[in-house]
């Protein structure tokens, strides 16, 4: 765990925002730290998001269920970590980036609504009694074991849904519940939808503006396109179905530019190492050593590597031991890197953009030595300012 010295604050869910504010702001009013603006107590009216349409709410949710890591990130930005009562796999949330800000996030009171892999437990959703289920309901059918009739039941008996799955391209066969148009949202637009839900648009707009400034300052320093690497994105963990020479491959540059799971690769101008035909089968493909050698990437990044470093180490070892290791430039030149999590919210995305910039372009941005190990004078964004923006939530 990284030590943030005097900036380190122990965060508990029910006192999270008050604790942060005490650490970085003086004289903050209680109204600034609540889930709604102090001068607006009349609720936030009807909120609309596709595909679920209009969600009528008389006031911001006091109890809500989220999806994966993205939900925690957004909750921190909006001052709503205390009202997050359930999510999918809270134990898997990568918190190290928060800890570098001096925030030690405790999610022990957040219920895992998917106690069995890929199987949401409806009874748990009932028991949590949320005001809103802030998850794309169609994803719960496509990936989490529910049926379409379960969505009707939960909406009728528990709470409305609010969510849109724009992390990656939705595969054919996804449901389109209830019956509205199913569109993708640009990342900043999606963040602001959640801000509308919690009546905190001004705060999220400040964070979005900060992210935009950071991204612009980094991309302005990128080397010419001809000097940018060809990158392969492999899952941190080889051997799908026991095949020793097979790896899950992701596309660094998905065909849909309005998805956010791999957005840092596009922002940093990388070249995808594999031909587009390799990626036609969906979000991931399976490839062997020979295919990697033929593509010969300049760099290999292990998706989810920071979350599962042991798996990444296993993948790296398998590549080094492969019969074609000397034919893969990334292996031969030791350009093998831990990648981030695609479930990235606005805070995590800043750290992951900085991380990848340093990994791929160390001559311009400085070497990346590990999460929490970036010297103050080599930051690519101001941690103190980000902490202040979170605290004002």
CSV table of C-alpha atoms in Angstrom, one decimal:
chain,number,residue,atom,x,y,z
A,1,UNK,CA,0.0,0.0,0.0
A,2,UNK,CA,1.3,3.4,-0.9
A,3,UNK,CA,1.7,5.9,2.0
A,4,UNK,CA,0.4,9.4,1.3
A,5,UNK,CA,1.9,10.8,4.5
A,6,UNK,CA,0.0,13.6,6.1
A,7,UNK,CA,-2.6,13.4,3.3
A,8,UNK,CA,-3.6,9.8,4.3
A,9,UNK,CA,-7.2,9.6,5.6
A,10,UNK,CA,-9.1,6.5,6.8
A,11,UNK,CA,-12.4,6.5,4.9
A,12,UNK,CA,-15.5,4.8,6.2
A,13,UNK,CA,-18.5,4.5,3.9
A,14,UNK,CA,-20.9,6.4,6.2
A,15,UNK,CA,-18.4,9.3,6.9
A,16,UNK,CA,-16.4,9.2,3.7
A,17,UNK,CA,-17.0,12.6,2.3
A,18,UNK,CA,-16.8,14.4,5.6
A,19,UNK,CA,-13.4,12.7,6.3
A,20,UNK,CA,-12.0,13.7,3.0
A,21,UNK,CA,-13.2,17.3,3.3
A,22,UNK,CA,-11.6,17.5,6.8
A,23,UNK,CA,-8.3,16.5,5.3
A,24,UNK,CA,-8.2,18.9,2.4
A,25,UNK,CA,-10.6,21.7,3.0
A,26,UNK,CA,-11.3,24.0,5.9
A,27,UNK,CA,-14.6,25.5,6.9
A,28,UNK,CA,-16.6,23.3,4.4
A,29,UNK,CA,-20.3,23.5,5.1
A,30,UNK,CA,-22.3,20.3,5.7
A,31,UNK,CA,-24.4,21.2,2.7
A,32,UNK,CA,-21.4,21.0,0.4
A,33,UNK,CA,-20.8,17.5,1.5
A,34,UNK,CA,-24.2,16.0,1.2
A,35,UNK,CA,-25.6,13.9,-1.7
A,36,UNK,CA,-27.5,17.0,-2.9
A,37,UNK,CA,-26.6,20.7,-3.2
A,38,UNK,CA,-27.4,22.6,0.0
A,39,UNK,CA,-29.5,25.2,-1.9
A,40,UNK,CA,-31.6,22.6,-3.8
A,41,UNK,CA,-33.9,20.5,-1.7
A,42,UNK,CA,-36.7,20.1,-4.2
A,43,UNK,CA,-35.5,16.9,-5.8
A,44,UNK,CA,-34.1,16.3,-9.2
A,45,UNK,CA,-37.3,15.5,-11.2
A,46,UNK,CA,-37.4,13.0,-14.0
A,47,UNK,CA,-34.1,11.7,-15.3
A,48,UNK,CA,-33.8,10.0,-18.7
A,49,UNK,CA,-31.2,7.5,-19.9
A,50,UNK,CA,-31.4,5.0,-22.7
A,51,UNK,CA,-32.4,2.2,-22.9
A,52,UNK,CA,-34.6,2.4,-19.8
A,53,UNK,CA,-36.1,5.8,-20.7
A,54,UNK,CA,-37.4,8.2,-18.1
A,55,UNK,CA,-36.8,7.4,-14.4
A,56,UNK,CA,-39.2,9.4,-12.2
A,57,UNK,CA,-37.6,10.4,-8.9
A,58,UNK,CA,-38.9,12.9,-6.4
A,59,UNK,CA,-35.4,13.2,-4.8
A,60,UNK,CA,-31.9,11.8,-5.3
A,61,UNK,CA,-31.6,8.1,-4.3
A,62,UNK,CA,-30.7,7.5,-0.6
A,63,UNK,CA,-30.0,3.9,-1.2
A,64,UNK,CA,-28.7,2.5,-4.5
A,65,UNK,CA,-27.2,-0.5,-6.2
A,66,UNK,CA,-24.3,-0.1,-8.7
A,67,UNK,CA,-22.4,-2.4,-11.1
A,68,UNK,CA,-18.7,-3.0,-11.0
A,69,UNK,CA,-15.7,-0.7,-10.0
A,70,UNK,CA,-17.2,2.2,-12.1
A,71,UNK,CA,-19.9,2.6,-9.5
A,72,UNK,CA,-17.5,3.2,-6.6
A,73,UNK,CA,-15.5,5.7,-8.7
A,74,UNK,CA,-18.6,7.7,-9.6
A,75,UNK,CA,-19.9,7.4,-6.0
A,76,UNK,CA,-16.7,9.1,-4.7
A,77,UNK,CA,-17.0,11.9,-7.2
A,78,UNK,CA,-20.6,12.5,-6.4
A,79,UNK,CA,-20.4,12.2,-2.6
A,80,UNK,CA,-22.6,9.0,-2.7
A,81,UNK,CA,-20.3,6.3,-1.4
A,82,UNK,CA,-22.4,6.3,1.8
A,83,UNK,CA,-25.6,5.5,-0.1
A,84,UNK,CA,-24.1,2.6,-2.2
A,85,UNK,CA,-25.6,-0.5,-0.5
A,86,UNK,CA,-25.0,-3.1,-3.2
A,87,UNK,CA,-22.9,-3.8,-6.3
A,88,UNK,CA,-21.4,-6.6,-8.3
A,89,UNK,CA,-18.2,-8.0,-6.7
A,90,UNK,CA,-17.2,-5.3,-4.3
A,91,UNK,CA,-14.3,-7.5,-3.2
A,92,UNK,CA,-12.7,-7.1,-6.7
A,93,UNK,CA,-12.7,-3.3,-6.7
A,94,UNK,CA,-9.2,-2.0,-7.3
A,95,UNK,CA,-8.6,0.6,-4.6
A,96,UNK,CA,-4.9,1.3,-4.9
A,97,UNK,CA,-5.4,4.5,-7.0
A,98,UNK,CA,-7.7,5.9,-4.3
A,99,UNK,CA,-5.1,5.0,-1.7
A,100,UNK,CA,-2.5,7.2,-3.5
A,101,UNK,CA,-4.9,10.1,-2.9
A,102,UNK,CA,-4.9,9.2,0.8
A,103,UNK,CA,-8.3,7.5,0.6
A,104,UNK,CA,-8.6,4.1,2.2
A,105,UNK,CA,-12.0,2.8,0.9
A,106,UNK,CA,-13.9,0.4,3.1
A,107,UNK,CA,-16.6,-1.5,1.1
A,108,UNK,CA,-17.2,-4.2,3.7
A,109,UNK,CA,-20.8,-3.0,4.2
A,110,UNK,CA,-21.6,-3.1,0.5
A,111,UNK,CA,-23.4,-6.3,-0.4
A,112,UNK,CA,-22.3,-8.4,-3.3
A,113,UNK,CA,-25.5,-9.0,-5.4
A,114,UNK,CA,-23.6,-11.6,-7.4
A,115,UNK,CA,-22.4,-14.1,-4.8
A,116,UNK,CA,-22.2,-16.8,-7.4
A,117,UNK,CA,-20.2,-16.1,-10.6
A,118,UNK,CA,-22.3,-14.5,-13.3
A,119,UNK,CA,-25.5,-15.0,-11.2
A,120,UNK,CA,-27.2,-12.0,-9.6
A,121,UNK,CA,-29.3,-13.0,-6.6
A,122,UNK,CA,-32.7,-11.4,-6.8
A,123,UNK,CA,-33.5,-12.0,-3.1
A,124,UNK,CA,-30.5,-9.9,-2.2
A,125,UNK,CA,-31.7,-7.1,-4.4
A,126,UNK,CA,-35.1,-7.2,-2.7
A,127,UNK,CA,-33.5,-7.2,0.8
A,128,UNK,CA,-31.4,-4.1,0.1
A,129,UNK,CA,-34.5,-2.1,-0.7
A,130,UNK,CA,-32.7,0.4,-3.0
A,131,UNK,CA,-34.3,3.5,-4.5
A,132,UNK,CA,-32.7,2.8,-7.8
A,133,UNK,CA,-30.7,0.0,-9.4
A,134,UNK,CA,-28.1,1.9,-11.3
A,135,UNK,CA,-27.1,-0.9,-13.7
A,136,UNK,CA,-27.9,-1.5,-17.3
A,137,UNK,CA,-30.6,-4.1,-16.9
A,138,UNK,CA,-29.8,-5.7,-20.2
A,139,UNK,CA,-26.3,-6.6,-19.0
A,140,UNK,CA,-27.9,-8.4,-16.1
A,141,UNK,CA,-29.6,-10.7,-18.6
A,142,UNK,CA,-26.7,-11.0,-21.1
A,143,UNK,CA,-24.0,-11.6,-18.5
A,144,UNK,CA,-25.4,-12.0,-15.0
A,145,UNK,CA,-28.0,-14.8,-15.1
A,146,UNK,CA,-31.3,-12.9,-15.0
A,147,UNK,CA,-34.2,-13.3,-17.4
A,148,UNK,CA,-36.1,-10.5,-19.0
A,149,UNK,CA,-39.2,-11.3,-16.9
A,150,UNK,CA,-36.9,-10.8,-13.8
A,151,UNK,CA,-36.3,-7.2,-14.9
A,152,UNK,CA,-40.1,-6.5,-15.1
A,153,UNK,CA,-40.4,-8.0,-11.6
A,154,UNK,CA,-37.6,-6.0,-10.0
A,155,UNK,CA,-38.8,-2.8,-11.6
A,156,UNK,CA,-42.3,-3.4,-10.4
A,157,UNK,CA,-41.5,-4.6,-6.9
A,158,UNK,CA,-38.2,-3.0,-6.0
A,159,UNK,CA,-36.9,0.0,-7.9
A,160,UNK,CA,-36.4,1.5,-11.3
A,161,UNK,CA,-33.3,0.7,-13.3
A,162,UNK,CA,-30.8,3.4,-14.4
A,163,UNK,CA,-27.8,2.5,-16.4
A,164,UNK,CA,-26.3,2.1,-19.9
A,165,UNK,CA,-23.6,-0.3,-20.9
A,166,UNK,CA,-21.1,1.7,-22.9
A,167,UNK,CA,-17.9,0.1,-21.6
A,168,UNK,CA,-17.5,-2.1,-24.7
A,169,UNK,CA,-19.5,-3.0,-27.8
A,170,UNK,CA,-22.6,-5.1,-27.0
A,171,UNK,CA,-22.6,-8.4,-28.8
A,172,UNK,CA,-25.5,-9.5,-31.0
A,173,UNK,CA,-28.2,-11.2,-29.1
A,174,UNK,CA,-28.3,-8.7,-26.2
A,175,UNK,CA,-31.9,-7.9,-25.1
A,176,UNK,CA,-33.2,-4.4,-25.5
A,177,UNK,CA,-35.4,-4.1,-22.4
A,178,UNK,CA,-37.8,-2.5,-22.1
A,179,UNK,CA,-38.4,-1.3,-25.7
A,180,UNK,CA,-36.5,1.9,-26.2
A,181,UNK,CA,-33.7,2.8,-28.5
A,182,UNK,CA,-30.3,1.4,-27.3
A,183,UNK,CA,-27.6,3.9,-27.9
A,184,UNK,CA,-24.0,4.4,-26.6
A,185,UNK,CA,-23.0,7.4,-24.6
A,186,UNK,CA,-19.7,9.3,-24.8
A,187,UNK,CA,-17.9,8.9,-21.6
A,188,UNK,CA,-18.3,12.4,-20.2
A,189,UNK,CA,-22.0,12.4,-21.2
A,190,UNK,CA,-22.5,9.1,-19.3
A,191,UNK,CA,-20.8,10.6,-16.2
A,192,UNK,CA,-23.1,13.5,-16.3
A,193,UNK,CA,-26.1,11.3,-16.5
A,194,UNK,CA,-25.2,9.8,-13.1
A,195,UNK,CA,-24.6,13.3,-11.9
A,196,UNK,CA,-28.2,14.2,-12.9
A,197,UNK,CA,-29.4,11.2,-11.0
A,198,UNK,CA,-27.9,12.4,-7.8
A,199,UNK,CA,-28.5,16.1,-8.5
A,200,UNK,CA,-24.8,16.9,-8.5
A,201,UNK,CA,-24.1,18.1,-12.1
A,202,UNK,CA,-22.0,21.1,-11.1
A,203,UNK,CA,-19.6,18.9,-9.2
A,204,UNK,CA,-19.2,16.3,-12.0
A,205,UNK,CA,-18.8,19.1,-14.5
A,206,UNK,CA,-15.8,20.3,-12.6
A,207,UNK,CA,-14.3,16.8,-12.5
A,208,UNK,CA,-15.0,16.3,-16.3
A,209,UNK,CA,-13.3,19.7,-17.0
A,210,UNK,CA,-10.3,18.6,-14.9
A,211,UNK,CA,-10.1,15.3,-16.8
A,212,UNK,CA,-10.3,17.1,-20.2
A,213,UNK,CA,-7.5,19.5,-19.2
A,214,UNK,CA,-5.3,16.6,-18.1
A,215,UNK,CA,-6.0,14.6,-21.3
A,216,UNK,CA,-5.2,17.6,-23.5
A,217,UNK,CA,-2.0,18.3,-21.7
A,218,UNK,CA,-0.8,14.7,-22.1
A,219,UNK,CA,-1.9,14.2,-25.7
A,220,UNK,CA,-0.2,17.5,-26.8
A,221,UNK,CA,3.1,15.9,-25.8
A,222,UNK,CA,2.8,12.7,-27.8
A,223,UNK,CA,5.5,11.8,-30.2
A,224,UNK,CA,4.8,11.8,-34.0
A,225,UNK,CA,2.4,9.0,-35.1
A,226,UNK,CA,5.3,7.2,-36.8
A,227,UNK,CA,7.0,6.9,-33.4
A,228,UNK,CA,4.1,5.4,-31.5
A,229,UNK,CA,4.2,1.7,-30.7
A,230,UNK,CA,2.2,-1.2,-32.0
A,231,UNK,CA,0.5,-2.6,-28.9
A,232,UNK,CA,-1.1,-6.0,-28.1
A,233,UNK,CA,-3.6,-6.1,-25.2
A,234,UNK,CA,-3.7,-9.6,-23.6
A,235,UNK,CA,-5.7,-10.7,-20.6
A,236,UNK,CA,-3.7,-11.1,-17.4
A,237,UNK,CA,-3.9,-14.9,-17.3
A,238,UNK,CA,-3.2,-17.4,-20.1
A,239,UNK,CA,-4.5,-20.9,-20.7
A,240,UNK,CA,-8.2,-20.5,-21.5
A,241,UNK,CA,-9.7,-24.0,-21.4
A,242,UNK,CA,-6.3,-25.4,-20.4
A,243,UNK,CA,-4.6,-24.6,-23.6
A,244,UNK,CA,-1.0,-23.7,-22.7
A,245,UNK,CA,-0.4,-21.6,-25.8
A,246,UNK,CA,-3.6,-19.6,-25.9
A,247,UNK,CA,-4.3,-16.1,-24.8
A,248,UNK,CA,-7.3,-13.8,-24.6
A,249,UNK,CA,-6.7,-10.8,-26.9
A,250,UNK,CA,-8.5,-7.5,-26.6
A,251,UNK,CA,-8.6,-4.7,-29.2
A,252,UNK,CA,-6.7,-1.6,-28.1
A,253,UNK,CA,-8.8,0.4,-30.6
A,254,UNK,CA,-12.3,-1.0,-30.6
A,255,UNK,CA,-14.4,-0.3,-33.7
A,256,UNK,CA,-16.8,1.7,-31.5
A,257,UNK,CA,-15.0,4.8,-30.5
A,258,UNK,CA,-17.7,5.8,-28.0
A,259,UNK,CA,-16.8,2.9,-25.6
A,260,UNK,CA,-14.6,3.6,-22.6
A,261,UNK,CA,-13.1,0.3,-21.5
A,262,UNK,CA,-9.9,0.9,-23.6
A,263,UNK,CA,-10.2,4.6,-24.1
A,264,UNK,CA,-6.7,5.4,-22.9
A,265,UNK,CA,-5.1,3.5,-25.8
A,266,UNK,CA,-6.9,5.6,-28.3
A,267,UNK,CA,-6.2,8.8,-26.4
A,268,UNK,CA,-2.5,8.0,-26.5
A,269,UNK,CA,-2.4,7.3,-30.2
A,270,UNK,CA,-1.2,3.7,-30.1
A,271,UNK,CA,-1.3,1.4,-33.1
A,272,UNK,CA,-3.2,-1.9,-32.7
A,273,UNK,CA,-0.7,-4.7,-33.3
A,274,UNK,CA,-3.3,-7.2,-34.8
A,275,UNK,CA,-5.2,-6.9,-38.0
A,276,UNK,CA,-8.9,-6.0,-37.5
A,277,UNK,CA,-10.0,-9.4,-38.8
A,278,UNK,CA,-8.6,-11.0,-35.7
A,279,UNK,CA,-11.0,-9.0,-33.6
A,280,UNK,CA,-14.2,-9.8,-35.5
A,281,UNK,CA,-15.4,-12.4,-33.1
A,282,UNK,CA,-16.4,-10.0,-30.3
A,283,UNK,CA,-14.8,-8.3,-27.3
A,284,UNK,CA,-12.0,-10.9,-27.0
A,285,UNK,CA,-10.3,-13.3,-29.4
A,286,UNK,CA,-8.1,-16.3,-28.6
A,287,UNK,CA,-4.6,-16.5,-30.1
A,288,UNK,CA,-1.5,-18.6,-29.7
A,289,UNK,CA,2.3,-17.9,-29.7
A,290,UNK,CA,2.7,-18.1,-33.4
A,291,UNK,CA,0.0,-15.5,-34.0
A,292,UNK,CA,1.7,-13.2,-31.5
A,293,UNK,CA,5.0,-13.7,-33.2
A,294,UNK,CA,3.5,-13.0,-36.6
A,295,UNK,CA,2.0,-9.7,-35.3
A,296,UNK,CA,5.2,-8.9,-33.5
A,297,UNK,CA,3.9,-6.1,-31.2
A,298,UNK,CA,6.3,-3.5,-29.9
A,299,UNK,CA,4.7,-3.6,-26.5
A,300,UNK,CA,2.3,-6.0,-24.7
A,301,UNK,CA,-0.1,-4.8,-22.0
A,302,UNK,CA,-1.8,-7.2,-19.7
A,303,UNK,CA,-5.5,-6.1,-19.3
A,304,UNK,CA,-6.5,-6.2,-15.6
A,305,UNK,CA,-2.9,-6.5,-14.7
A,306,UNK,CA,-2.9,-4.1,-11.8
A,307,UNK,CA,-5.9,-5.9,-10.4
A,308,UNK,CA,-4.4,-9.4,-10.9
A,309,UNK,CA,-0.6,-9.0,-10.9
A,310,UNK,CA,-0.1,-12.7,-10.1
A,311,UNK,CA,-2.0,-13.6,-13.3
A,312,UNK,CA,-0.1,-11.1,-15.3
A,313,UNK,CA,3.2,-12.6,-14.0
A,314,UNK,CA,2.0,-16.0,-15.1
A,315,UNK,CA,1.2,-14.7,-18.6
A,316,UNK,CA,4.5,-13.0,-18.8
A,317,UNK,CA,6.3,-16.1,-17.8
A,318,UNK,CA,4.4,-18.1,-20.4
A,319,UNK,CA,5.5,-15.7,-23.1
A,320,UNK,CA,9.1,-15.8,-22.1
A,321,UNK,CA,9.0,-19.6,-22.1
A,322,UNK,CA,7.3,-19.9,-25.5
A,323,UNK,CA,9.3,-21.3,-28.4
A,324,UNK,CA,8.9,-18.1,-30.3
A,325,UNK,CA,9.8,-15.6,-27.5
A,326,UNK,CA,12.8,-14.3,-29.4
A,327,UNK,CA,10.6,-13.5,-32.4
A,328,UNK,CA,8.3,-11.2,-30.3
A,329,UNK,CA,9.8,-7.7,-30.0
A,330,UNK,CA,7.9,-6.9,-26.9
A,331,UNK,CA,9.2,-10.0,-25.1
A,332,UNK,CA,12.7,-9.6,-26.4
A,333,UNK,CA,12.9,-5.9,-25.4
A,334,UNK,CA,11.1,-6.4,-22.1
A,335,UNK,CA,8.2,-4.1,-23.0
A,336,UNK,CA,5.6,-6.1,-21.0
A,337,UNK,CA,3.4,-3.9,-18.9
A,338,UNK,CA,0.6,-4.2,-16.3
A,339,UNK,CA,-2.6,-2.8,-17.7
A,340,UNK,CA,-5.5,-1.2,-16.0
A,341,UNK,CA,-9.1,-2.2,-15.4
A,342,UNK,CA,-11.7,-1.5,-18.1
A,343,UNK,CA,-14.2,-0.8,-15.3
A,344,UNK,CA,-12.7,2.7,-15.0
A,345,UNK,CA,-14.5,5.6,-13.5
A,346,UNK,CA,-13.3,9.2,-13.7
A,347,UNK,CA,-10.7,8.9,-11.0
A,348,UNK,CA,-9.3,5.6,-12.1
A,349,UNK,CA,-9.2,6.7,-15.7
A,350,UNK,CA,-6.9,9.6,-14.8
A,351,UNK,CA,-4.4,7.3,-13.1
A,352,UNK,CA,-4.6,4.7,-15.9
A,353,UNK,CA,-4.0,7.4,-18.6
A,354,UNK,CA,-0.9,8.6,-16.7
A,355,UNK,CA,0.3,5.0,-16.2
A,356,UNK,CA,0.1,4.0,-19.8
A,357,UNK,CA,1.6,7.3,-21.0
A,358,UNK,CA,4.7,6.6,-18.8
A,359,UNK,CA,4.9,2.9,-19.9
A,360,UNK,CA,4.7,3.6,-23.6
A,361,UNK,CA,6.5,7.0,-23.8
A,362,UNK,CA,9.0,7.1,-20.9
A,363,UNK,CA,11.3,9.5,-22.8
A,364,UNK,CA,8.6,12.1,-22.7
A,365,UNK,CA,6.7,11.4,-19.5
A,366,UNK,CA,9.2,9.6,-17.3
A,367,UNK,CA,9.4,5.9,-16.3
A,368,UNK,CA,6.5,4.3,-14.6
A,369,UNK,CA,7.7,2.6,-11.4
A,370,UNK,CA,4.4,1.2,-10.1
A,371,UNK,CA,1.0,2.4,-8.7
A,372,UNK,CA,1.7,4.9,-6.0
A,373,UNK,CA,5.4,5.2,-6.9
A,374,UNK,CA,5.2,8.3,-9.2
A,375,UNK,CA,7.4,11.1,-7.6
A,376,UNK,CA,5.5,14.3,-7.0
A,377,UNK,CA,7.5,16.2,-9.6
A,378,UNK,CA,6.7,13.6,-12.3
A,379,UNK,CA,2.9,13.7,-11.8
A,380,UNK,CA,0.9,14.1,-15.1
A,381,UNK,CA,-2.0,15.5,-13.1
A,382,UNK,CA,-2.4,17.3,-9.8
A,383,UNK,CA,-3.4,14.9,-7.1
A,384,UNK,CA,-4.1,17.7,-4.6
A,385,UNK,CA,-6.5,19.3,-7.0
A,386,UNK,CA,-8.3,16.0,-7.7
A,387,UNK,CA,-8.6,15.4,-4.0
A,388,UNK,CA,-10.2,18.8,-3.5
A,389,UNK,CA,-12.7,18.2,-6.3
A,390,UNK,CA,-13.7,14.9,-4.6
A,391,UNK,CA,-13.9,16.5,-1.2
A,392,UNK,CA,-16.3,19.2,-2.5
A,393,UNK,CA,-18.7,16.4,-3.4
